[in-house]
PDB file of C-alpha atoms in Angstrom:
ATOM      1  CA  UNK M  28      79.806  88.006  97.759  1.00 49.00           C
ATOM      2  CA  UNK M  29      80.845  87.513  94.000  1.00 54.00           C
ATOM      3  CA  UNK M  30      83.595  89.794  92.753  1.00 58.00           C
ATOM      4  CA  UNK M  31      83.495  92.368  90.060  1.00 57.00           C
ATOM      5  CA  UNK M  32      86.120  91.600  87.537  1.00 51.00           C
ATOM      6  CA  UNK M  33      87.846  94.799  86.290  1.00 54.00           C
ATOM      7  CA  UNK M  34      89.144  95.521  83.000  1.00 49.00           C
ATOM      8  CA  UNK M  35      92.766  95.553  82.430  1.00 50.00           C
ATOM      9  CA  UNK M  36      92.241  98.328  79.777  1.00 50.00           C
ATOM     10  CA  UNK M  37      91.441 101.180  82.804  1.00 66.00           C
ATOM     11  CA  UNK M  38      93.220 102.109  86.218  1.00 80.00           C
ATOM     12  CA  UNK M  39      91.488  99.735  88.753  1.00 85.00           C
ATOM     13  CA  UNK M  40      90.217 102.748  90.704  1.00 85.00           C
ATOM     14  CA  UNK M  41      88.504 104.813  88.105  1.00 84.00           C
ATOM     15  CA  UNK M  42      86.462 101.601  86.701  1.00 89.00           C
ATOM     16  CA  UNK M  43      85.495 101.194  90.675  1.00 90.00           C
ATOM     17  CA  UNK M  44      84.352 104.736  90.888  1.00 87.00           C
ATOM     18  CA  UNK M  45      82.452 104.243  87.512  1.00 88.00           C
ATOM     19  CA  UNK M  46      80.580 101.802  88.762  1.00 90.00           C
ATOM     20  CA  UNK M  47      80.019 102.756  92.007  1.00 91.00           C
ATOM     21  CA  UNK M  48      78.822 106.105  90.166  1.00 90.00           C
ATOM     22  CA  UNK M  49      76.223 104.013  87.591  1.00 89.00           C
ATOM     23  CA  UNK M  50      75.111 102.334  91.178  1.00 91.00           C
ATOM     24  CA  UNK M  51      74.431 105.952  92.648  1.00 90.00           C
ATOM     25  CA  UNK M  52      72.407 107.027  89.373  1.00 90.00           C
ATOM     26  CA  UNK M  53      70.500 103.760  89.000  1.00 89.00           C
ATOM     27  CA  UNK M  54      69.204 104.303  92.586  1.00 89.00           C
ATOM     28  CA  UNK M  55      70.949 102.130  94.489  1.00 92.00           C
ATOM     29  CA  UNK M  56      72.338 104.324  97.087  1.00 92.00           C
ATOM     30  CA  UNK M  57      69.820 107.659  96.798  1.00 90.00           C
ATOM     31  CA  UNK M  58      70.840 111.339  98.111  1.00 92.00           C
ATOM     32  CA  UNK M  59      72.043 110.880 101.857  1.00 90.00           C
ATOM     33  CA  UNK M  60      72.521 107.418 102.161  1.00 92.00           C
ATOM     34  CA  UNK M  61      76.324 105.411 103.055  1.00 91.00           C
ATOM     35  CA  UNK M  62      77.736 103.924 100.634  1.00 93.00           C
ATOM     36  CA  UNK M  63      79.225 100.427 102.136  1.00 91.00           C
ATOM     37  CA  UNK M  64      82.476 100.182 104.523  1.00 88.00           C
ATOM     38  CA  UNK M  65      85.769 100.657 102.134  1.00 86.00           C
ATOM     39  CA  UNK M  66      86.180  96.902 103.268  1.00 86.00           C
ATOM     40  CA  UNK M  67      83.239  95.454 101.799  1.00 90.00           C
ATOM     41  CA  UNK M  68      84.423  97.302  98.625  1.00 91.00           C
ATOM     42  CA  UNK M  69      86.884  96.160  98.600  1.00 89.00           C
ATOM     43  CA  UNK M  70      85.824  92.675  98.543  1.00 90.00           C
ATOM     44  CA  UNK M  71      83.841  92.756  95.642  1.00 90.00           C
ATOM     45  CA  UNK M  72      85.953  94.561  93.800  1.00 91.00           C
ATOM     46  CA  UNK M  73      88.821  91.833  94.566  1.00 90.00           C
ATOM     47  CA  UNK M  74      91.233  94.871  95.419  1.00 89.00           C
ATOM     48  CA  UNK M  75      93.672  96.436  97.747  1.00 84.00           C
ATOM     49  CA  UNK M  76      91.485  99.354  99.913  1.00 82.00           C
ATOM     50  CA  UNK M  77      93.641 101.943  99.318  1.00 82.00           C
ATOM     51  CA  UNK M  78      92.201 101.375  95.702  1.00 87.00           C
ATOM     52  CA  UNK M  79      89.409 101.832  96.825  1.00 88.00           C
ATOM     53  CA  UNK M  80      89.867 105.497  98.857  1.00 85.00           C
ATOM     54  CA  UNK M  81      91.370 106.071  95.356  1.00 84.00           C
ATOM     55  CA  UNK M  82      88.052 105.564  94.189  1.00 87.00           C
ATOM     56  CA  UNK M  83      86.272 107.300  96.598  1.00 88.00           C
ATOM     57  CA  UNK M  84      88.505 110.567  96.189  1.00 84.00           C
ATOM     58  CA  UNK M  85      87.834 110.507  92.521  1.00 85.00           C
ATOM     59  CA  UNK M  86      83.662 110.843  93.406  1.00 88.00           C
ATOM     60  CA  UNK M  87      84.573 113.065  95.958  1.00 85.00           C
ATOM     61  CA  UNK M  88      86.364 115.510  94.087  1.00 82.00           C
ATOM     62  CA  UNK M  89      83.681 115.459  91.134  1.00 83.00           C
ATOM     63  CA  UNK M  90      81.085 116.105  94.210  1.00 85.00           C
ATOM     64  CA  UNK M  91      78.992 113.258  94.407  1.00 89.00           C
ATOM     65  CA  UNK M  92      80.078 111.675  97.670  1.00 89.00           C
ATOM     66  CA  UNK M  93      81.707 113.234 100.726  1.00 86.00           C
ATOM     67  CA  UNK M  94      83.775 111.027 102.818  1.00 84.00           C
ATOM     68  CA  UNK M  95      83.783 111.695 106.403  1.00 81.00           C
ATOM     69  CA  UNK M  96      86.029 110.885 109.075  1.00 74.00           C
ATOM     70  CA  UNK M  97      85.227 108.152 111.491  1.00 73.00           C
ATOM     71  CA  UNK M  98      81.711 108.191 109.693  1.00 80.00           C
ATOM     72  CA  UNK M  99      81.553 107.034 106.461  1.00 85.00           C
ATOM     73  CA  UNK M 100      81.130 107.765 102.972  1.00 90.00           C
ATOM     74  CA  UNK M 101      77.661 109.864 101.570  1.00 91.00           C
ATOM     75  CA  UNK M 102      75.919 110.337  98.789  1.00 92.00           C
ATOM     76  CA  UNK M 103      75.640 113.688  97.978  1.00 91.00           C
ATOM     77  CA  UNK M 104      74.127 114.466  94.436  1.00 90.00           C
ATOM     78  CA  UNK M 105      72.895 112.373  91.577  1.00 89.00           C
ATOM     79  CA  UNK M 106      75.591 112.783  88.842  1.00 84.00           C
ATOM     80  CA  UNK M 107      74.283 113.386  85.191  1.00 77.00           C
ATOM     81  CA  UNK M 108      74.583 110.042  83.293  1.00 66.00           C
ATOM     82  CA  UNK M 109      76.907 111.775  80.588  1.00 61.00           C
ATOM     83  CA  UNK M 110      79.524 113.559  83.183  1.00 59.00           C
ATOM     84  CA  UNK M 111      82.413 112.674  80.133  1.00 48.00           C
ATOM     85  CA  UNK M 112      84.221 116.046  80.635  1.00 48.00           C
ATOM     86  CA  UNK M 113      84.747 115.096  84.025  1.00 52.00           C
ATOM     87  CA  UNK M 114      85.940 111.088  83.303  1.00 53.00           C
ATOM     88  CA  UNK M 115      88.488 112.284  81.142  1.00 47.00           C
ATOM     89  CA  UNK M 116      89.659 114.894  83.753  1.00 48.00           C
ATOM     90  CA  UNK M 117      90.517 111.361  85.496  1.00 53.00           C
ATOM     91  CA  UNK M 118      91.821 109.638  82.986  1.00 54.00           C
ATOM     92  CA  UNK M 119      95.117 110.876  83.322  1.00 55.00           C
ATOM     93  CA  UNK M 120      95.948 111.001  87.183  1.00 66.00           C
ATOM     94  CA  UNK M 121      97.683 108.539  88.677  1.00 76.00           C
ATOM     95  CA  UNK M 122      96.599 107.222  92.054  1.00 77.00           C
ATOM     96  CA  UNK M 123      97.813 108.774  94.770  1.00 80.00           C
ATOM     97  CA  UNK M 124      98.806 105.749  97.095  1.00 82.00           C
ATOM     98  CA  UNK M 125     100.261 104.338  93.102  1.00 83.00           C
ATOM     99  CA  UNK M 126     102.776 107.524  93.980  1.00 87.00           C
ATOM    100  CA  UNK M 127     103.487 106.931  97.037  1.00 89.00           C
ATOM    101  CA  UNK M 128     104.405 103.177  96.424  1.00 89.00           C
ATOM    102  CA  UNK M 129     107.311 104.595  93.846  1.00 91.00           C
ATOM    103  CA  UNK M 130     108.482 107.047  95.859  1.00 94.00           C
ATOM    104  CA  UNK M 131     108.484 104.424  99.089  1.00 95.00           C
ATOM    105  CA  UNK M 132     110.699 101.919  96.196  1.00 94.00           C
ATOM    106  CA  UNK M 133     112.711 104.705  95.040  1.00 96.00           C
ATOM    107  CA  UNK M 134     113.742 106.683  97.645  1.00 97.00           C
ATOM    108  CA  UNK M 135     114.825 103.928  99.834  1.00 97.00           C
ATOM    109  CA  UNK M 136     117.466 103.144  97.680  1.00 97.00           C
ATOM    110  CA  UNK M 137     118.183 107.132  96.800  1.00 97.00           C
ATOM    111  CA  UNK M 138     118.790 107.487 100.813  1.00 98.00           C
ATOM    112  CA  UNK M 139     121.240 104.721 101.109  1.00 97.00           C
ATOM    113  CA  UNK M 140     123.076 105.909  98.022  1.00 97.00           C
ATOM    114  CA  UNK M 141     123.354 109.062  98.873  1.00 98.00           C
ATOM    115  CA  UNK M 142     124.513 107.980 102.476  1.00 97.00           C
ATOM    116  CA  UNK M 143     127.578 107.106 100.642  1.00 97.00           C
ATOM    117  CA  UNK M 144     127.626 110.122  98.312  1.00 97.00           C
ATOM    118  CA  UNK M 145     126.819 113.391 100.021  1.00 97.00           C
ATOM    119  CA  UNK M 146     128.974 116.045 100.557  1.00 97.00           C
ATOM    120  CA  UNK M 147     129.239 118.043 103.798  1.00 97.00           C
ATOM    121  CA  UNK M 148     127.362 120.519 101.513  1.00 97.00           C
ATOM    122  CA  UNK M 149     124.620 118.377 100.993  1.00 97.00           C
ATOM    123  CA  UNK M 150     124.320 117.444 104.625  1.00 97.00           C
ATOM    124  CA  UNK M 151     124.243 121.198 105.780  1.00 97.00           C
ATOM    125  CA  UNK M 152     121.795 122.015 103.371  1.00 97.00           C
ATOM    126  CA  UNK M 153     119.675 119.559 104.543  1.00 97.00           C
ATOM    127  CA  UNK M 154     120.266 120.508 107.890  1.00 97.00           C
ATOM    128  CA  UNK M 155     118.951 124.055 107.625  1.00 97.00           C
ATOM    129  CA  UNK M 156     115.693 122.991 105.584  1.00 97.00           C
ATOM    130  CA  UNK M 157     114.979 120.653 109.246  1.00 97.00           C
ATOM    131  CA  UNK M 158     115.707 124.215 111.033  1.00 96.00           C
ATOM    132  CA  UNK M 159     113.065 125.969 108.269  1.00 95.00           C
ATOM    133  CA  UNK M 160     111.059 123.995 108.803  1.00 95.00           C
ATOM    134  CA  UNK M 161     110.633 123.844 112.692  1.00 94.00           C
ATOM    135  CA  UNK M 162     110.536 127.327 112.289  1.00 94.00           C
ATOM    136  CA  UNK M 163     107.193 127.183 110.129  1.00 93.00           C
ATOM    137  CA  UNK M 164     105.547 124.765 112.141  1.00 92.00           C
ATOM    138  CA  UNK M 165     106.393 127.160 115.174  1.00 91.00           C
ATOM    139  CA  UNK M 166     104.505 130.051 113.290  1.00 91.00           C
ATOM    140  CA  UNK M 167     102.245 127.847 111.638  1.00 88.00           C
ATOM    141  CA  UNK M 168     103.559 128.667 107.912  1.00 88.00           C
ATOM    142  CA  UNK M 169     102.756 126.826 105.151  1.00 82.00           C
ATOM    143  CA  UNK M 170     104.615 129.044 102.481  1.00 80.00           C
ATOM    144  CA  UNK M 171     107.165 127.323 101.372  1.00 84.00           C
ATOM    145  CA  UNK M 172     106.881 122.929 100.757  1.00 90.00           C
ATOM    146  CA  UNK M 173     110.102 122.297 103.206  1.00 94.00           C
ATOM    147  CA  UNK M 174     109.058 118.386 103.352  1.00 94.00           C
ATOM    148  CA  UNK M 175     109.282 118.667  99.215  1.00 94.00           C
ATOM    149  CA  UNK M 176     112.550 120.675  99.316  1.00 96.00           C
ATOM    150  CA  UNK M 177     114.305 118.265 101.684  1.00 97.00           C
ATOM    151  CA  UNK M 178     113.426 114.863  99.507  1.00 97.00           C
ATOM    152  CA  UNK M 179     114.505 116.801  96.445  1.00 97.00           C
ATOM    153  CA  UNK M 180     117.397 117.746  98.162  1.00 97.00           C
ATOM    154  CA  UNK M 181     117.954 114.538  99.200  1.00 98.00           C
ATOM    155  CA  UNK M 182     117.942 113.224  95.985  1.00 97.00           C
ATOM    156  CA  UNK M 183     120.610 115.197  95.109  1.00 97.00           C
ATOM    157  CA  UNK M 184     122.796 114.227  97.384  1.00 97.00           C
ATOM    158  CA  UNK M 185     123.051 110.999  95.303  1.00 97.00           C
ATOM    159  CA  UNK M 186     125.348 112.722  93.135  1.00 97.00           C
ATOM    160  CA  UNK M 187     123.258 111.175  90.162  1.00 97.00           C
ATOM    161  CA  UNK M 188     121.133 113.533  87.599  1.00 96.00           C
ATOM    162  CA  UNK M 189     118.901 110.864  86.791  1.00 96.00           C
ATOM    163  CA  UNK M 190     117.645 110.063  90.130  1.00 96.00           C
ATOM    164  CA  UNK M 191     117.273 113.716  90.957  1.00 96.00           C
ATOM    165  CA  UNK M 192     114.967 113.816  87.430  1.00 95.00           C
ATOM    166  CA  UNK M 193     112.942 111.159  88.588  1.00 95.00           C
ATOM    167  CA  UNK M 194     112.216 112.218  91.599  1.00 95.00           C
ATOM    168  CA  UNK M 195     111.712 115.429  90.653  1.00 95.00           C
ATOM    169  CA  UNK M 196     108.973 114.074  88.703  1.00 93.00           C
ATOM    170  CA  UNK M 197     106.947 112.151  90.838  1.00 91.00           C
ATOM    171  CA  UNK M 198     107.183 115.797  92.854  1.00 91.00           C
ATOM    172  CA  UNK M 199     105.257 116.956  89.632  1.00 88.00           C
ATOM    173  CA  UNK M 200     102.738 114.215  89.343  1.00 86.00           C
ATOM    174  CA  UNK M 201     102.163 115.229  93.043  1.00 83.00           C
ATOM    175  CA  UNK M 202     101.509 118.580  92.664  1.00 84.00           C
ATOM    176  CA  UNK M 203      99.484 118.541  89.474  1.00 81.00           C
ATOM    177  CA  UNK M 204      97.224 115.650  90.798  1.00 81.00           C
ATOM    178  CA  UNK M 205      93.771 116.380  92.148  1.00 79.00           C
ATOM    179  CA  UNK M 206      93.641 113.201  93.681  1.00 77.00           C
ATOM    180  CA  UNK M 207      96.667 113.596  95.976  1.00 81.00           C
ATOM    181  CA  UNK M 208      95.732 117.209  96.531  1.00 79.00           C
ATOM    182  CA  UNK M 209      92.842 115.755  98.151  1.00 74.00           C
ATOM    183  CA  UNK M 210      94.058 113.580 100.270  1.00 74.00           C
ATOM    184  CA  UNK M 211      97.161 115.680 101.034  1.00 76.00           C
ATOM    185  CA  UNK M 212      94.970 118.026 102.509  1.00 72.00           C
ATOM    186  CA  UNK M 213      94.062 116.153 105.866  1.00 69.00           C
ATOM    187  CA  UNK M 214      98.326 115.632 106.493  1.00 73.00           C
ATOM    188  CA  UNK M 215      99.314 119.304 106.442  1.00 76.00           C
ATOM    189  CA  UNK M 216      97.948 119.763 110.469  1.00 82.00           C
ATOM    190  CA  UNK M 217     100.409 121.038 113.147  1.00 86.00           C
ATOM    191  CA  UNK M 218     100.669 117.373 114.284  1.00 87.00           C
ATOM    192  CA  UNK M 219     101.531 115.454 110.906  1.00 88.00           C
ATOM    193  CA  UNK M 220     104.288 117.757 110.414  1.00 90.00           C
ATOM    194  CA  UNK M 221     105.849 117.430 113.738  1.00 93.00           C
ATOM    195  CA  UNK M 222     105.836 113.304 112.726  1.00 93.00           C
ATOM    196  CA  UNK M 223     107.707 114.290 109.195  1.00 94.00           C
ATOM    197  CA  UNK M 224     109.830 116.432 110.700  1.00 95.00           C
ATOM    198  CA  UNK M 225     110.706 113.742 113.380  1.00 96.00           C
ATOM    199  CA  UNK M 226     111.111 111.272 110.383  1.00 97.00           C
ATOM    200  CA  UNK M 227     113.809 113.292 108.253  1.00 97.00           C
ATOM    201  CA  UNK M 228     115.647 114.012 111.445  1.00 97.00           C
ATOM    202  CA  UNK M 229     116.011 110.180 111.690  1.00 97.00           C
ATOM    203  CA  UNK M 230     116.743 109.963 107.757  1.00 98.00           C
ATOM    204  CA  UNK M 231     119.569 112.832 108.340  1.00 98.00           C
ATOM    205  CA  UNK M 232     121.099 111.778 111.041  1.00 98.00           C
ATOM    206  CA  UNK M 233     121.615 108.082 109.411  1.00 98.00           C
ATOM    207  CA  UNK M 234     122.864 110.119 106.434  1.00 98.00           C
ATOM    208  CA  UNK M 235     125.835 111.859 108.825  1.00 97.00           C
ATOM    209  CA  UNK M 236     126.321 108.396 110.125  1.00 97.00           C
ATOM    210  CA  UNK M 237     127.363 107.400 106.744  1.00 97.00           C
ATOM    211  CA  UNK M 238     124.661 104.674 107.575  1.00 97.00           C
ATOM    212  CA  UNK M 239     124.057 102.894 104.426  1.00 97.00           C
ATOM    213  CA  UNK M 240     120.735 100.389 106.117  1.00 97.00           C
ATOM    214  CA  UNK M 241     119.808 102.720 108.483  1.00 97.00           C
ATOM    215  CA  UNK M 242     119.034 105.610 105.737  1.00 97.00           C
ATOM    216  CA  UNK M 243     117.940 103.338 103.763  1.00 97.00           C
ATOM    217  CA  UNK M 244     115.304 101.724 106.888  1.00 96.00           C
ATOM    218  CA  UNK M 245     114.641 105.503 107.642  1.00 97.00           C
ATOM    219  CA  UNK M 246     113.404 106.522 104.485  1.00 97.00           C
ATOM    220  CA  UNK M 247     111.339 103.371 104.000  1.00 96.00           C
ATOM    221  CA  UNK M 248     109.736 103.866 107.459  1.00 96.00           C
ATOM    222  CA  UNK M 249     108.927 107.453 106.873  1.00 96.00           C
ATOM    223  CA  UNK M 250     106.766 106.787 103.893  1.00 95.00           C
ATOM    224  CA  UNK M 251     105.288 104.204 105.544  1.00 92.00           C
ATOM    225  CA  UNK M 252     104.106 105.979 108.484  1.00 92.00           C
ATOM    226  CA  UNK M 253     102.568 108.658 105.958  1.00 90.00           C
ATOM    227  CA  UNK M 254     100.931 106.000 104.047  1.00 85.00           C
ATOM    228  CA  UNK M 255      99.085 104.773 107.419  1.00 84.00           C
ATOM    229  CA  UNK M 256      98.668 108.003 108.269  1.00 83.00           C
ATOM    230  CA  UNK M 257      96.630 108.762 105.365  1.00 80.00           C
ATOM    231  CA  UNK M 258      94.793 105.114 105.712  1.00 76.00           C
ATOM    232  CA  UNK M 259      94.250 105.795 109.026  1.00 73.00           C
ATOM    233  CA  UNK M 260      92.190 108.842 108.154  1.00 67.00           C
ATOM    234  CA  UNK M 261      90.591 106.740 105.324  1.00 58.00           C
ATOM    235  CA  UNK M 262      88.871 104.462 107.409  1.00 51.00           C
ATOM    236  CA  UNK M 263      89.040 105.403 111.023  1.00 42.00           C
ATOM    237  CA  UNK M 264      86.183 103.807 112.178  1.00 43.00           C
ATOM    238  CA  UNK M 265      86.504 100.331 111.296  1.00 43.00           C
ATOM    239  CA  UNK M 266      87.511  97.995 113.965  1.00 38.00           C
ATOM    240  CA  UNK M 267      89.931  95.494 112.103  1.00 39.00           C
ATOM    241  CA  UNK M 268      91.340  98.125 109.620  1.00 38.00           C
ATOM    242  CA  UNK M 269      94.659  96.637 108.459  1.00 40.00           C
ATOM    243  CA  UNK M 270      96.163  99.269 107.284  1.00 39.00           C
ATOM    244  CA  UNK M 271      98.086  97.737 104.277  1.00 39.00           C
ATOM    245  CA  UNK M 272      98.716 100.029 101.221  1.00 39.00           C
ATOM    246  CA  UNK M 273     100.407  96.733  99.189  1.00 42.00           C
ATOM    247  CA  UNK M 274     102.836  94.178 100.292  1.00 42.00           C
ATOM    248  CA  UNK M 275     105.364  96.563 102.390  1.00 47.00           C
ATOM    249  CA  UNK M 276     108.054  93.959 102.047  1.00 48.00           C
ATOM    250  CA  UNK M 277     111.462  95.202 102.563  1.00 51.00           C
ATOM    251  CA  UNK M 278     113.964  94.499 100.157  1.00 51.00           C
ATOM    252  CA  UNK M 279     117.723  94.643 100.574  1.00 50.00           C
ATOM    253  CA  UNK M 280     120.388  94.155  97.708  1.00 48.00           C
ATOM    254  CA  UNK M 281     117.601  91.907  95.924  1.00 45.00           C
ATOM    255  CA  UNK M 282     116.599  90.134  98.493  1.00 48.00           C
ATOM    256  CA  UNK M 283     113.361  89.953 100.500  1.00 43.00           C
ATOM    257  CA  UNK M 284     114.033  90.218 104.132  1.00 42.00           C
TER     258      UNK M 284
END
């Protein structure tokens, strides 16, 4: 299969959802029809697949594919040829899994900092978001973002401005992004939350440990497990799905491990 080379002037996943759009209007995949496995889009495309469900999301937020579960991706409509309005609505939104990479970087290192640097403040406040929250998934409440609040909170407990700032807005990106909305909205089940919840229990208690690796491991597994969570849903029905959002390499003081 010859690859597609991409231009380095556009994210990688709008100029793949481009194309794949100009495909759906010149006929190649008519009304109904499956577009090919994520995979094989991969593949030509010569990138990561989580680029790819970027992609995807991007058509099916503008309506012209719907991706289903275990199933596959559809055509749904013929987009116009001159749908501008709704590239540029794109232009600006940075992929979701691109978010989730920083904040997997990021907050690794803001947990083992602040390991070192809460106060006994910090820890209790922490402690009654987890109770909150167990309390919401008990009555099935989703008023108030208590998986937000806690990684803000978190991020406090540095002690440092800065890294509260910037993870404060990555927070924003999150919640003003269509994309991630999208995508967000197949985690927020009874079942995911029970997982997060079980995942900044392990990221708290490491933090009352004083623990400097283990908060640091803790974070770093948490968003891992909701990046393959969210693959996972991607692409559930392929056999030999790898699940790899980019190289999850751990690194410690510099070094790769």
């Amino acid at each position: 299969m010859d690859k597609v080379v991409l231009s380095p002037e556009k994210k990688q996943y709008q100029e793949i959802g481009e194309d794949l759009r100009s495909q759906i209007i010149q006929g190649m995949y008519p009304v109904g029809s499956r577009l090919p496995p994520e995979r094989n889009i991969a593949e030509k495309y010569g990138v990561s697949r989580t680029i790819v469900r970027e992609a995807l999301l991007m058509l099916e937020l503008q309506g012209t594919v719907d991706i289903r579960q275990g199933s596959g991706v559809y055509v749904m409509r013929v987009p116009a040829e001159n749908e501008a309005e709704e590239e540029a609505f794109f232009n600006s939104d940075i992929g979701p899994f691109e978010m989730l990479q920083a904040r997997q970087l990021l907050e690794s290192n803001i947990a083992a900092f602040a390991a070192k640097m809460a106060t006994k403040a910090d820890i209790d406040n922490l402690k009654r978001i987890l109770e909150q929250e167990q309390r919401a998934i008990a009555a099935n409440d989703l008023s108030q973002d208590n998986n937000k609040l806690f990684h803000l909170v978190l991020a406090g407990a540095s002690q440092n401005q800065m890294l509260l700032s910037t993870v404060e807005s990555i927070w924003q990106h999150h919640d003003s992004s269509p994309l991630w909305q999208q995508l967000r909205a197949n985690i927020e089940t009874r079942a995911y939350r029970l997982k997060w919840q079980g995942d900044h229990q392990t990221i708290l208690a490491a933090l009352r440990r004083r623990d400097v690796m283990g908060s640091w491991q803790a974070m770093w597994q948490h968003l891992e497990n909701v990046k393959n969570s969210l693959l996972e849903l991607s692409d559930a029905d392929a056999p030999d799905f790898d699940g790899y959002l980019f190289e999850s390499v751990p690194i410690f003081q510099g070094k790769l491990v």
